[in-house]
PDB file of C-alpha atoms and ligand atoms in Angstrom:
ATOM      1  CA  UNK A 153     268.576 -39.059  53.760  1.00  0.00           C
ATOM      2  CA  UNK A 154     268.199 -39.143  49.647  1.00  0.00           C
ATOM      3  CA  UNK A 155     267.392 -42.145  47.879  1.00  0.00           C
ATOM      4  CA  UNK A 156     270.349 -43.725  46.182  1.00  0.00           C
ATOM      5  CA  UNK A 157     270.242 -43.240  42.438  1.00  0.00           C
ATOM      6  CA  UNK A 158     267.964 -45.078  40.253  1.00  0.00           C
ATOM      7  CA  UNK A 159     266.417 -45.040  36.637  1.00  0.00           C
ATOM      8  CA  UNK A 160     262.733 -44.031  36.248  1.00  0.00           C
ATOM      9  CA  UNK A 161     260.198 -45.836  33.764  1.00  0.00           C
ATOM     10  CA  UNK A 162     257.323 -44.144  33.079  1.00  0.00           C
ATOM     11  CA  UNK A 163     255.295 -47.359  31.984  1.00  0.00           C
ATOM     12  CA  UNK A 164     252.354 -47.299  29.673  1.00  0.00           C
ATOM     13  CA  UNK A 165     251.292 -50.775  29.533  1.00  0.00           C
ATOM     14  CA  UNK A 166     251.090 -53.786  32.000  1.00  0.00           C
ATOM     15  CA  UNK A 167     253.483 -55.878  29.295  1.00  0.00           C
ATOM     16  CA  UNK A 168     255.877 -53.094  29.455  1.00  0.00           C
ATOM     17  CA  UNK A 169     255.987 -53.312  33.359  1.00  0.00           C
ATOM     18  CA  UNK A 170     256.418 -57.066  33.336  1.00  0.00           C
ATOM     19  CA  UNK A 171     259.304 -56.623  30.880  1.00  0.00           C
ATOM     20  CA  UNK A 172     260.913 -54.369  32.838  1.00  0.00           C
ATOM     21  CA  UNK A 173     260.509 -56.500  35.949  1.00  0.00           C
ATOM     22  CA  UNK A 174     261.851 -59.702  34.201  1.00  0.00           C
ATOM     23  CA  UNK A 175     264.902 -57.885  32.675  1.00  0.00           C
ATOM     24  CA  UNK A 176     266.313 -56.306  35.975  1.00  0.00           C
ATOM     25  CA  UNK A 177     266.176 -58.200  39.482  1.00  0.00           C
ATOM     26  CA  UNK A 178     266.589 -54.669  40.778  1.00  0.00           C
ATOM     27  CA  UNK A 179     263.524 -53.314  39.229  1.00  0.00           C
ATOM     28  CA  UNK A 180     260.507 -52.575  41.577  1.00  0.00           C
ATOM     29  CA  UNK A 181     257.162 -51.236  40.891  1.00  0.00           C
ATOM     30  CA  UNK A 182     256.388 -47.695  42.102  1.00  0.00           C
ATOM     31  CA  UNK A 183     252.497 -47.239  42.665  1.00  0.00           C
ATOM     32  CA  UNK A 184     251.377 -44.523  45.255  1.00  0.00           C
ATOM     33  CA  UNK A 185     255.007 -44.471  46.606  1.00  0.00           C
ATOM     34  CA  UNK A 186     253.439 -44.041  50.224  1.00  0.00           C
ATOM     35  CA  UNK A 187     255.456 -47.105  51.439  1.00  0.00           C
ATOM     36  CA  UNK A 188     257.941 -47.189  48.916  1.00  0.00           C
ATOM     37  CA  UNK A 189     259.302 -43.689  49.152  1.00  0.00           C
ATOM     38  CA  UNK A 190     260.091 -43.676  52.769  1.00  0.00           C
ATOM     39  CA  UNK A 191     261.852 -46.838  52.180  1.00  0.00           C
ATOM     40  CA  UNK A 192     264.159 -45.284  49.393  1.00  0.00           C
ATOM     41  CA  UNK A 193     264.549 -42.043  51.570  1.00  0.00           C
ATOM     42  CA  UNK A 194     266.098 -44.192  54.269  1.00  0.00           C
ATOM     43  CA  UNK A 195     267.938 -46.670  51.982  1.00  0.00           C
ATOM     44  CA  UNK A 196     266.140 -49.743  53.207  1.00  0.00           C
ATOM     45  CA  UNK A 197     265.064 -50.321  49.639  1.00  0.00           C
ATOM     46  CA  UNK A 198     267.752 -49.620  46.738  1.00  0.00           C
ATOM     47  CA  UNK A 199     266.085 -50.453  43.450  1.00  0.00           C
ATOM     48  CA  UNK A 200     268.052 -50.075  40.205  1.00  0.00           C
ATOM     49  CA  UNK A 201     264.680 -49.244  38.166  1.00  0.00           C
ATOM     50  CA  UNK A 202     261.430 -47.612  39.454  1.00  0.00           C
ATOM     51  CA  UNK A 203     258.605 -48.932  37.338  1.00  0.00           C
ATOM     52  CA  UNK A 204     256.010 -46.263  37.512  1.00  0.00           C
ATOM     53  CA  UNK A 205     252.829 -47.644  37.077  1.00  0.00           C
ATOM     54  CA  UNK A 206     250.421 -44.695  37.660  1.00  0.00           C
ATOM     55  CA  UNK A 207     250.271 -44.370  33.928  1.00  0.00           C
ATOM     56  CA  UNK A 208     248.340 -47.344  33.401  1.00  0.00           C
ATOM     57  CA  UNK A 209     244.641 -48.148  33.029  1.00  0.00           C
ATOM     58  CA  UNK A 210     243.946 -50.157  36.485  1.00  0.00           C
ATOM     59  CA  UNK A 211     241.291 -48.275  38.333  1.00  0.00           C
ATOM     60  CA  UNK A 212     238.369 -49.681  37.337  1.00  0.00           C
ATOM     61  CA  UNK A 213     235.674 -50.782  39.988  1.00  0.00           C
ATOM     62  CA  UNK A 214     232.983 -53.162  38.579  1.00  0.00           C
ATOM     63  CA  UNK A 215     230.753 -56.008  40.026  1.00  0.00           C
ATOM     64  CA  UNK A 216     230.758 -59.066  37.645  1.00  0.00           C
ATOM     65  CA  UNK A 217     229.090 -62.284  38.261  1.00  0.00           C
ATOM     66  CA  UNK A 218     228.685 -61.517  42.045  1.00  0.00           C
ATOM     67  CA  UNK A 219     232.220 -60.597  42.473  1.00  0.00           C
ATOM     68  CA  UNK A 220     233.448 -57.028  43.088  1.00  0.00           C
ATOM     69  CA  UNK A 221     236.479 -56.254  40.845  1.00  0.00           C
ATOM     70  CA  UNK A 222     238.916 -53.595  41.661  1.00  0.00           C
ATOM     71  CA  UNK A 223     241.846 -52.089  39.628  1.00  0.00           C
ATOM     72  CA  UNK A 224     245.145 -52.296  41.677  1.00  0.00           C
ATOM     73  CA  UNK A 225     245.685 -48.776  41.359  1.00  0.00           C
ATOM     74  CA  UNK A 226     242.279 -47.392  42.869  1.00  0.00           C
ATOM     75  CA  UNK A 227     243.440 -45.054  45.605  1.00  0.00           C
ATOM     76  CA  UNK A 228     242.422 -45.444  49.253  1.00  0.00           C
ATOM     77  CA  UNK A 229     240.188 -42.430  49.181  1.00  0.00           C
ATOM     78  CA  UNK A 230     238.386 -43.856  46.429  1.00  0.00           C
ATOM     79  CA  UNK A 231     237.520 -47.003  48.070  1.00  0.00           C
ATOM     80  CA  UNK A 232     236.579 -45.077  51.202  1.00  0.00           C
ATOM     81  CA  UNK A 233     233.932 -43.252  49.150  1.00  0.00           C
ATOM     82  CA  UNK A 234     233.042 -45.152  45.805  1.00  0.00           C
ATOM     83  CA  UNK A 235     229.164 -45.640  45.886  1.00  0.00           C
ATOM     84  CA  UNK A 236     229.788 -49.231  44.388  1.00  0.00           C
ATOM     85  CA  UNK A 237     232.576 -50.339  47.065  1.00  0.00           C
ATOM     86  CA  UNK A 238     230.214 -49.158  49.562  1.00  0.00           C
ATOM     87  CA  UNK A 239     227.253 -50.890  48.690  1.00  0.00           C
ATOM     88  CA  UNK A 240     229.143 -54.276  47.326  1.00  0.00           C
ATOM     89  CA  UNK A 241     232.381 -54.533  49.449  1.00  0.00           C
ATOM     90  CA  UNK A 242     231.683 -52.161  52.512  1.00  0.00           C
ATOM     91  CA  UNK A 243     234.396 -53.789  54.672  1.00  0.00           C
ATOM     92  CA  UNK A 244     236.853 -52.407  52.059  1.00  0.00           C
ATOM     93  CA  UNK A 245     235.531 -48.962  52.009  1.00  0.00           C
ATOM     94  CA  UNK A 246     235.466 -49.082  56.267  1.00  0.00           C
ATOM     95  CA  UNK A 247     239.446 -50.609  56.329  1.00  0.00           C
ATOM     96  CA  UNK A 248     240.428 -47.946  53.748  1.00  0.00           C
ATOM     97  CA  UNK A 249     238.864 -44.831  55.841  1.00  0.00           C
ATOM     98  CA  UNK A 250     241.428 -46.116  58.569  1.00  0.00           C
ATOM     99  CA  UNK A 251     244.573 -45.944  56.587  1.00  0.00           C
ATOM    100  CA  UNK A 252     246.789 -43.091  57.751  1.00  0.00           C
ATOM    101  CA  UNK A 253     245.486 -39.544  56.769  1.00  0.00           C
ATOM    102  CA  UNK A 254     243.607 -37.978  54.098  1.00  0.00           C
ATOM    103  CA  UNK A 255     246.699 -36.877  52.007  1.00  0.00           C
ATOM    104  CA  UNK A 256     248.279 -40.655  52.504  1.00  0.00           C
ATOM    105  CA  UNK A 257     244.894 -41.899  51.114  1.00  0.00           C
ATOM    106  CA  UNK A 258     244.810 -39.632  48.306  1.00  0.00           C
ATOM    107  CA  UNK A 259     247.991 -41.265  47.051  1.00  0.00           C
ATOM    108  CA  UNK A 260     248.126 -44.662  48.349  1.00  0.00           C
ATOM    109  CA  UNK A 261     246.828 -47.749  46.112  1.00  0.00           C
ATOM    110  CA  UNK A 262     244.830 -50.979  47.104  1.00  0.00           C
ATOM    111  CA  UNK A 263     247.253 -52.963  45.180  1.00  0.00           C
ATOM    112  CA  UNK A 264     250.389 -51.368  46.610  1.00  0.00           C
ATOM    113  CA  UNK A 265     248.904 -51.904  50.481  1.00  0.00           C
ATOM    114  CA  UNK A 266     248.230 -55.718  49.388  1.00  0.00           C
ATOM    115  CA  UNK A 267     251.445 -56.307  47.690  1.00  0.00           C
ATOM    116  CA  UNK A 268     253.453 -54.357  50.490  1.00  0.00           C
ATOM    117  CA  UNK A 269     251.615 -56.753  52.890  1.00  0.00           C
ATOM    118  CA  UNK A 270     252.786 -54.747  56.074  1.00  0.00           C
ATOM    119  CA  UNK A 271     251.327 -57.122  59.088  1.00  0.00           C
ATOM    120  CA  UNK A 272     249.569 -54.237  60.430  1.00  0.00           C
ATOM    121  CA  UNK A 273     247.822 -52.952  57.453  1.00  0.00           C
ATOM    122  CA  UNK A 274     243.905 -52.821  57.065  1.00  0.00           C
ATOM    123  CA  UNK A 275     243.281 -53.710  53.563  1.00  0.00           C
ATOM    124  CA  UNK A 276     245.171 -57.215  53.695  1.00  0.00           C
ATOM    125  CA  UNK A 277     243.247 -58.111  56.556  1.00  0.00           C
ATOM    126  CA  UNK A 278     240.079 -57.106  55.084  1.00  0.00           C
ATOM    127  CA  UNK A 279     240.906 -59.021  52.060  1.00  0.00           C
ATOM    128  CA  UNK A 280     241.663 -62.179  53.812  1.00  0.00           C
ATOM    129  CA  UNK A 281     238.254 -62.023  56.028  1.00  0.00           C
ATOM    130  CA  UNK A 282     236.364 -61.463  52.740  1.00  0.00           C
ATOM    131  CA  UNK A 283     238.037 -64.626  51.355  1.00  0.00           C
ATOM    132  CA  UNK A 284     238.985 -62.629  48.218  1.00  0.00           C
ATOM    133  CA  UNK A 285     242.115 -63.085  45.906  1.00  0.00           C
ATOM    134  CA  UNK A 286     244.247 -60.945  43.577  1.00  0.00           C
ATOM    135  CA  UNK A 287     244.976 -61.119  39.805  1.00  0.00           C
ATOM    136  CA  UNK A 288     248.439 -60.953  38.839  1.00  0.00           C
ATOM    137  CA  UNK A 289     250.243 -60.891  35.581  1.00  0.00           C
ATOM    138  CA  UNK A 290     253.757 -61.908  34.765  1.00  0.00           C
ATOM    139  CA  UNK A 291     256.012 -63.395  32.163  1.00  0.00           C
ATOM    140  CA  UNK A 292     253.777 -66.411  31.940  1.00  0.00           C
ATOM    141  CA  UNK A 293     250.431 -64.587  31.392  1.00  0.00           C
ATOM    142  CA  UNK A 294     247.900 -63.976  34.349  1.00  0.00           C
ATOM    143  CA  UNK A 295     247.092 -66.014  37.300  1.00  0.00           C
ATOM    144  CA  UNK A 296     244.845 -65.449  40.364  1.00  0.00           C
ATOM    145  CA  UNK A 297     246.083 -66.082  44.166  1.00  0.00           C
ATOM    146  CA  UNK A 298     243.639 -66.258  46.923  1.00  0.00           C
ATOM    147  CA  UNK A 299     244.127 -64.436  49.727  1.00  0.00           C
ATOM    148  CA  UNK A 300     244.755 -67.262  51.965  1.00  0.00           C
ATOM    149  CA  UNK A 301     247.978 -68.131  50.145  1.00  0.00           C
ATOM    150  CA  UNK A 302     249.148 -64.709  49.429  1.00  0.00           C
ATOM    151  CA  UNK A 303     250.438 -63.469  52.541  1.00  0.00           C
ATOM    152  CA  UNK A 304     253.533 -65.645  53.250  1.00  0.00           C
ATOM    153  CA  UNK A 305     255.274 -63.303  56.282  1.00  0.00           C
ATOM    154  CA  UNK A 306     256.508 -59.899  57.048  1.00  0.00           C
ATOM    155  CA  UNK A 307     256.227 -57.604  53.889  1.00  0.00           C
ATOM    156  CA  UNK A 308     256.332 -61.023  51.894  1.00  0.00           C
ATOM    157  CA  UNK A 309     253.826 -62.420  49.598  1.00  0.00           C
ATOM    158  CA  UNK A 310     253.616 -65.008  46.979  1.00  0.00           C
ATOM    159  CA  UNK A 311     253.837 -62.603  44.233  1.00  0.00           C
ATOM    160  CA  UNK A 312     256.778 -63.209  42.249  1.00  0.00           C
ATOM    161  CA  UNK A 313     259.253 -60.036  41.777  1.00  0.00           C
ATOM    162  CA  UNK A 314     258.462 -60.159  38.116  1.00  0.00           C
ATOM    163  CA  UNK A 315     254.463 -59.995  38.402  1.00  0.00           C
ATOM    164  CA  UNK A 316     252.188 -56.948  38.783  1.00  0.00           C
ATOM    165  CA  UNK A 317     249.193 -57.212  41.041  1.00  0.00           C
ATOM    166  CA  UNK A 318     246.669 -55.694  38.492  1.00  0.00           C
ATOM    167  CA  UNK A 319     243.188 -56.774  40.113  1.00  0.00           C
ATOM    168  CA  UNK A 320     241.648 -57.454  43.613  1.00  0.00           C
ATOM    169  CA  UNK A 321     238.425 -59.483  43.614  1.00  0.00           C
ATOM    170  CA  UNK A 322     236.246 -59.783  46.422  1.00  0.00           C
ATOM    171  CA  UNK A 323     232.600 -61.694  46.633  1.00  0.00           C
ATOM    172  CA  UNK A 324     229.987 -58.848  46.376  1.00  0.00           C
ATOM    173  CA  UNK A 325     227.931 -58.380  49.760  1.00  0.00           C
ATOM    174  CA  UNK A 326     224.429 -59.670  49.738  1.00  0.00           C
ATOM    175  CA  UNK A 327     221.374 -58.419  51.288  1.00  0.00           C
ATOM    176  CA  UNK A 328     222.419 -59.899  54.950  1.00  0.00           C
ATOM    177  CA  UNK A 329     225.837 -59.044  54.693  1.00  0.00           C
ATOM    178  CA  UNK A 330     227.003 -57.053  57.803  1.00  0.00           C
ATOM    179  CA  UNK A 331     230.841 -55.909  58.019  1.00  0.00           C
ATOM    180  CA  UNK A 332     232.917 -53.924  60.637  1.00  0.00           C
ATOM    181  CA  UNK A 333     236.747 -53.240  60.749  1.00  0.00           C
ATOM    182  CA  UNK A 334     237.665 -52.106  64.442  1.00  0.00           C
ATOM    183  CA  UNK A 335     241.111 -51.224  65.327  1.00  0.00           C
ATOM    184  CA  UNK A 336     243.045 -49.439  68.178  1.00  0.00           C
ATOM    185  CA  UNK A 337     245.773 -46.863  67.183  1.00  0.00           C
ATOM    186  CA  UNK A 338     247.635 -44.606  69.729  1.00  0.00           C
ATOM    187  CA  UNK A 339     246.261 -41.462  67.605  1.00  0.00           C
ATOM    188  CA  UNK A 340     244.169 -41.021  64.926  1.00  0.00           C
ATOM    189  CA  UNK A 341     245.999 -41.540  61.643  1.00  0.00           C
ATOM    190  CA  UNK A 342     248.734 -43.638  63.325  1.00  0.00           C
ATOM    191  CA  UNK A 343     249.466 -47.401  62.222  1.00  0.00           C
ATOM    192  CA  UNK A 344     247.039 -49.645  63.986  1.00  0.00           C
ATOM    193  CA  UNK A 345     248.687 -51.860  67.036  1.00  0.00           C
ATOM    194  CA  UNK A 346     245.982 -54.453  65.977  1.00  0.00           C
ATOM    195  CA  UNK A 347     242.828 -54.453  64.020  1.00  0.00           C
ATOM    196  CA  UNK A 348     239.933 -56.922  63.446  1.00  0.00           C
ATOM    197  CA  UNK A 349     237.961 -57.396  60.011  1.00  0.00           C
ATOM    198  CA  UNK A 350     234.404 -59.075  60.416  1.00  0.00           C
ATOM    199  CA  UNK A 351     232.164 -60.243  57.585  1.00  0.00           C
ATOM    200  CA  UNK A 352     228.725 -61.741  58.797  1.00  0.00           C
ATOM    201  CA  UNK A 353     225.870 -62.927  56.967  1.00  0.00           C
ATOM    202  CA  UNK A 354     222.729 -65.256  57.485  1.00  0.00           C
ATOM    203  CA  UNK A 355     224.776 -68.557  56.840  1.00  0.00           C
ATOM    204  CA  UNK A 356     228.754 -67.632  57.529  1.00  0.00           C
ATOM    205  CA  UNK A 357     230.823 -65.500  59.411  1.00  0.00           C
ATOM    206  CA  UNK A 358     234.613 -64.485  58.594  1.00  0.00           C
ATOM    207  CA  UNK A 359     237.254 -62.594  60.445  1.00  0.00           C
ATOM    208  CA  UNK A 360     240.752 -61.643  60.076  1.00  0.00           C
ATOM    209  CA  UNK A 361     243.214 -59.887  62.523  1.00  0.00           C
ATOM    210  CA  UNK A 362     246.164 -57.535  61.627  1.00  0.00           C
ATOM    211  CA  UNK A 363     249.084 -56.862  64.029  1.00  0.00           C
ATOM    212  CA  UNK A 364     249.187 -59.978  65.990  1.00  0.00           C
ATOM    213  CA  UNK A 365     251.575 -61.766  63.725  1.00  0.00           C
ATOM    214  CA  UNK A 366     254.040 -61.203  60.866  1.00  0.00           C
ATOM    215  CA  UNK A 367     251.003 -61.442  58.371  1.00  0.00           C
ATOM    216  CA  UNK A 368     247.069 -60.974  58.915  1.00  0.00           C
ATOM    217  CA  UNK A 369     245.602 -64.051  60.461  1.00  0.00           C
ATOM    218  CA  UNK A 370     242.099 -65.662  59.611  1.00  0.00           C
ATOM    219  CA  UNK A 371     240.286 -66.160  62.888  1.00  0.00           C
ATOM    220  CA  UNK A 372     237.104 -67.006  61.237  1.00  0.00           C
ATOM    221  CA  UNK A 373     236.866 -70.294  63.383  1.00  0.00           C
ATOM    222  CA  UNK A 374     236.812 -68.220  66.538  1.00  0.00           C
ATOM    223  CA  UNK A 375     233.412 -66.709  65.575  1.00  0.00           C
ATOM    224  CA  UNK A 376     231.600 -70.158  64.913  1.00  0.00           C
ATOM    225  CA  UNK A 377     229.694 -70.073  68.325  1.00  0.00           C
ATOM    226  CA  UNK A 378     227.564 -67.334  66.585  1.00  0.00           C
ATOM    227  CA  UNK A 379     226.200 -69.656  64.045  1.00  0.00           C
ATOM    228  CA  UNK A 380     223.023 -70.846  64.914  1.00  0.00           C
ATOM    229  CA  UNK A 381     222.969 -69.301  68.415  1.00  0.00           C
ATOM    230  CA  UNK A 382     221.312 -66.176  69.617  1.00  0.00           C
ATOM    231  CA  UNK A 383     223.890 -63.421  70.425  1.00  0.00           C
ATOM    232  CA  UNK A 384     223.987 -63.544  74.294  1.00  0.00           C
ATOM    233  CA  UNK A 385     226.745 -62.672  76.750  1.00  0.00           C
ATOM    234  CA  UNK A 386     228.013 -65.920  76.969  1.00  0.00           C
ATOM    235  CA  UNK A 387     228.475 -66.366  73.179  1.00  0.00           C
ATOM    236  CA  UNK A 388     230.284 -63.108  73.064  1.00  0.00           C
ATOM    237  CA  UNK A 389     232.825 -64.319  75.806  1.00  0.00           C
ATOM    238  CA  UNK A 390     233.212 -67.618  73.925  1.00  0.00           C
ATOM    239  CA  UNK A 391     234.114 -65.591  70.985  1.00  0.00           C
ATOM    240  CA  UNK A 392     236.407 -63.442  72.824  1.00  0.00           C
ATOM    241  CA  UNK A 393     238.224 -66.209  74.496  1.00  0.00           C
ATOM    242  CA  UNK A 394     238.875 -68.217  71.285  1.00  0.00           C
ATOM    243  CA  UNK A 395     240.388 -64.628  69.282  1.00  0.00           C
ATOM    244  CA  UNK A 396     242.387 -64.737  72.422  1.00  0.00           C
ATOM    245  CA  UNK A 397     243.523 -68.231  71.956  1.00  0.00           C
ATOM    246  CA  UNK A 398     244.024 -67.896  68.046  1.00  0.00           C
ATOM    247  CA  UNK A 399     246.160 -64.782  68.601  1.00  0.00           C
ATOM    248  CA  UNK A 400     248.418 -66.583  71.263  1.00  0.00           C
ATOM    249  CA  UNK A 401     251.897 -65.267  71.151  1.00  0.00           C
ATOM    250  CA  UNK A 402     251.895 -61.623  72.411  1.00  0.00           C
ATOM    251  CA  UNK A 403     249.354 -61.547  75.252  1.00  0.00           C
ATOM    252  CA  UNK A 404     248.727 -57.703  75.145  1.00  0.00           C
ATOM    253  CA  UNK A 405     247.873 -58.127  71.681  1.00  0.00           C
ATOM    254  CA  UNK A 406     245.762 -61.237  71.833  1.00  0.00           C
ATOM    255  CA  UNK A 407     243.701 -59.396  74.615  1.00  0.00           C
ATOM    256  CA  UNK A 408     243.474 -56.348  72.201  1.00  0.00           C
ATOM    257  CA  UNK A 409     242.335 -58.427  69.404  1.00  0.00           C
ATOM    258  CA  UNK A 410     239.765 -60.230  71.611  1.00  0.00           C
ATOM    259  CA  UNK A 411     238.165 -56.442  72.927  1.00  0.00           C
ATOM    260  CA  UNK A 412     238.205 -55.370  68.731  1.00  0.00           C
ATOM    261  CA  UNK A 413     236.637 -58.825  68.048  1.00  0.00           C
ATOM    262  CA  UNK A 414     233.712 -58.011  70.679  1.00  0.00           C
ATOM    263  CA  UNK A 415     233.494 -54.465  69.495  1.00  0.00           C
ATOM    264  CA  UNK A 416     233.322 -55.561  65.902  1.00  0.00           C
ATOM    265  CA  UNK A 417     230.748 -58.403  66.843  1.00  0.00           C
ATOM    266  CA  UNK A 418     228.623 -55.535  68.722  1.00  0.00           C
ATOM    267  CA  UNK A 419     228.813 -53.224  65.716  1.00  0.00           C
ATOM    268  CA  UNK A 420     227.355 -55.759  63.127  1.00  0.00           C
ATOM    269  CA  UNK A 421     224.809 -57.027  65.516  1.00  0.00           C
TER     270      UNK A 421
HETATM  271  C1  FAD B 787     252.370 -41.363  57.287  1.00  0.00           C
HETATM  272  C2  FAD B 787     251.827 -42.615  56.672  1.00  0.00           C
HETATM  273  C3  FAD B 787     251.009 -43.304  57.790  1.00  0.00           C
HETATM  274  C4  FAD B 787     250.476 -44.551  57.014  1.00  0.00           C
HETATM  275  N1  FAD B 787     249.420 -45.213  57.550  1.00  0.00           N
HETATM  276  C5  FAD B 787     248.940 -46.164  57.227  1.00  0.00           C
HETATM  277  C6  FAD B 787     248.049 -47.014  57.883  1.00  0.00           C
HETATM  278  O1  FAD B 787     247.730 -46.525  58.984  1.00  0.00           O
HETATM  279  N2  FAD B 787     247.698 -48.190  57.337  1.00  0.00           N
HETATM  280  C7  FAD B 787     248.244 -48.750  56.176  1.00  0.00           C
HETATM  281  O2  FAD B 787     247.926 -49.573  55.791  1.00  0.00           O
HETATM  282  N3  FAD B 787     249.133 -48.320  55.546  1.00  0.00           N
HETATM  283  C8  FAD B 787     249.654 -46.829  55.908  1.00  0.00           C
HETATM  284  N4  FAD B 787     250.499 -46.136  55.205  1.00  0.00           N
HETATM  285  C9  FAD B 787     251.058 -46.878  53.981  1.00  0.00           C
HETATM  286  C10 FAD B 787     249.855 -46.732  52.672  1.00  0.00           C
HETATM  287  O3  FAD B 787     248.700 -47.140  52.949  1.00  0.00           O
HETATM  288  C11 FAD B 787     250.351 -47.001  51.423  1.00  0.00           C
HETATM  289  O4  FAD B 787     249.692 -46.375  50.536  1.00  0.00           O
HETATM  290  C12 FAD B 787     250.268 -48.611  51.241  1.00  0.00           C
HETATM  291  O5  FAD B 787     250.962 -49.327  52.315  1.00  0.00           O
HETATM  292  C13 FAD B 787     251.202 -48.941  49.967  1.00  0.00           C
HETATM  293  O6  FAD B 787     250.827 -48.602  48.729  1.00  0.00           O
HETATM  294  P1  FAD B 787     251.130 -47.468  47.899  1.00  0.00           P
HETATM  295  O7  FAD B 787     250.391 -47.576  46.631  1.00  0.00           O
HETATM  296  O8  FAD B 787     251.713 -46.568  48.278  1.00  0.00           O
HETATM  297  O9  FAD B 787     252.454 -48.644  47.226  1.00  0.00           O
HETATM  298  P2  FAD B 787     254.133 -48.165  47.000  1.00  0.00           P
HETATM  299  O10 FAD B 787     254.606 -47.400  48.049  1.00  0.00           O
HETATM  300  O11 FAD B 787     254.449 -47.492  45.724  1.00  0.00           O
HETATM  301  O12 FAD B 787     254.792 -49.443  46.919  1.00  0.00           O
HETATM  302  C14 FAD B 787     254.599 -50.389  48.066  1.00  0.00           C
HETATM  303  C15 FAD B 787     255.430 -51.687  47.615  1.00  0.00           C
HETATM  304  O13 FAD B 787     254.456 -52.477  46.963  1.00  0.00           O
HETATM  305  C16 FAD B 787     254.886 -52.672  45.658  1.00  0.00           C
HETATM  306  N5  FAD B 787     253.837 -52.640  44.869  1.00  0.00           N
HETATM  307  C17 FAD B 787     252.895 -51.635  44.695  1.00  0.00           C
HETATM  308  N6  FAD B 787     251.934 -51.530  43.794  1.00  0.00           N
HETATM  309  C18 FAD B 787     252.135 -52.949  43.345  1.00  0.00           C
HETATM  310  C19 FAD B 787     251.384 -53.796  42.222  1.00  0.00           C
HETATM  311  N7  FAD B 787     250.184 -53.119  41.741  1.00  0.00           N
HETATM  312  N8  FAD B 787     251.877 -54.936  41.955  1.00  0.00           N
HETATM  313  C20 FAD B 787     253.122 -55.397  42.843  1.00  0.00           C
HETATM  314  N9  FAD B 787     253.729 -54.865  43.370  1.00  0.00           N
HETATM  315  C21 FAD B 787     253.318 -53.494  43.772  1.00  0.00           C
HETATM  316  C22 FAD B 787     256.057 -51.974  45.548  1.00  0.00           C
HETATM  317  O14 FAD B 787     257.070 -52.292  44.433  1.00  0.00           O
HETATM  318  C23 FAD B 787     256.628 -51.564  46.756  1.00  0.00           C
HETATM  319  O15 FAD B 787     257.252 -52.771  47.175  1.00  0.00           O
HETATM  320  C24 FAD B 787     251.020 -45.260  55.949  1.00  0.00           C
HETATM  321  C25 FAD B 787     251.792 -44.377  55.118  1.00  0.00           C
HETATM  322  C26 FAD B 787     252.527 -43.296  55.696  1.00  0.00           C
HETATM  323  C27 FAD B 787     253.576 -42.340  54.867  1.00  0.00           C
END
């Protein structure tokens, strides 16, 4: 099928994007197009105006005051390889490397993946595990949304239709931070069935899972037995049981999440 007709606006500033989104309920942002274009072709999305943001200057990567700030237009492939991201936000690099195939990763953007909020996507789960946030700009200016208040349900976030996600922020990794993203997909490059993102350091552990609900789920509490206890088979079994309980709903997916949590744990340990 071909997409229904739409106008195309090649935006040159954030203000122009926000103005176009506010002026027309049917306007939609086009970033990497790796999720939106298939939806258009299937006629599951019917925007009146596509606001192409690829000409905007939103691809910076910097560490400021212990925080890694990444522009919304940074492509998955760059996240995977960038030296600053690998050193200061390694979980994002690990998650990006698992997104689709290289051709997809060359076009898809961090902001697009977060805004699209696919419940099986790796980057939203990584953002939640990192306790990160996004900066969005709309008609009333900029605001920050924490990851735990961002993902509301299937392909749904708390970003308003007239807001543009401009930046993703995550705490910079410290010297003791270790991270892992473990997932299972039927074939390399396929969407994952489930995945677990884990961030461990000397004083805290955070984790999130994708693929077990309509949005990524924070399962940090399941890893609490790790704190202050040496890693033993009993601790690993308890973590697995807690992950299974936290993902209750679909027994197979909960079991898979528990296995992936143990794999992630062994990777960081
Ligand atoms: C074959 C194939 C395999 C894939 N495999 C995976 C996979 O394994 N894991 C995975 O996570 N993804 C996968 N994807 C999707 C891919 O990661 C996309 O890059 C991503 O989901 C969306 O990013 P994008 O930049 O392409 O966004 P687009 O497709 O351009 O946009 C997606 C949605 O987000 C909105 N949007 C985009 N940018 C912004 C912004 N800055 N502010 C506000 N709204 C915005 C758009 O309006 C649209 O609704 C796959 C895609 C394909 C085609």
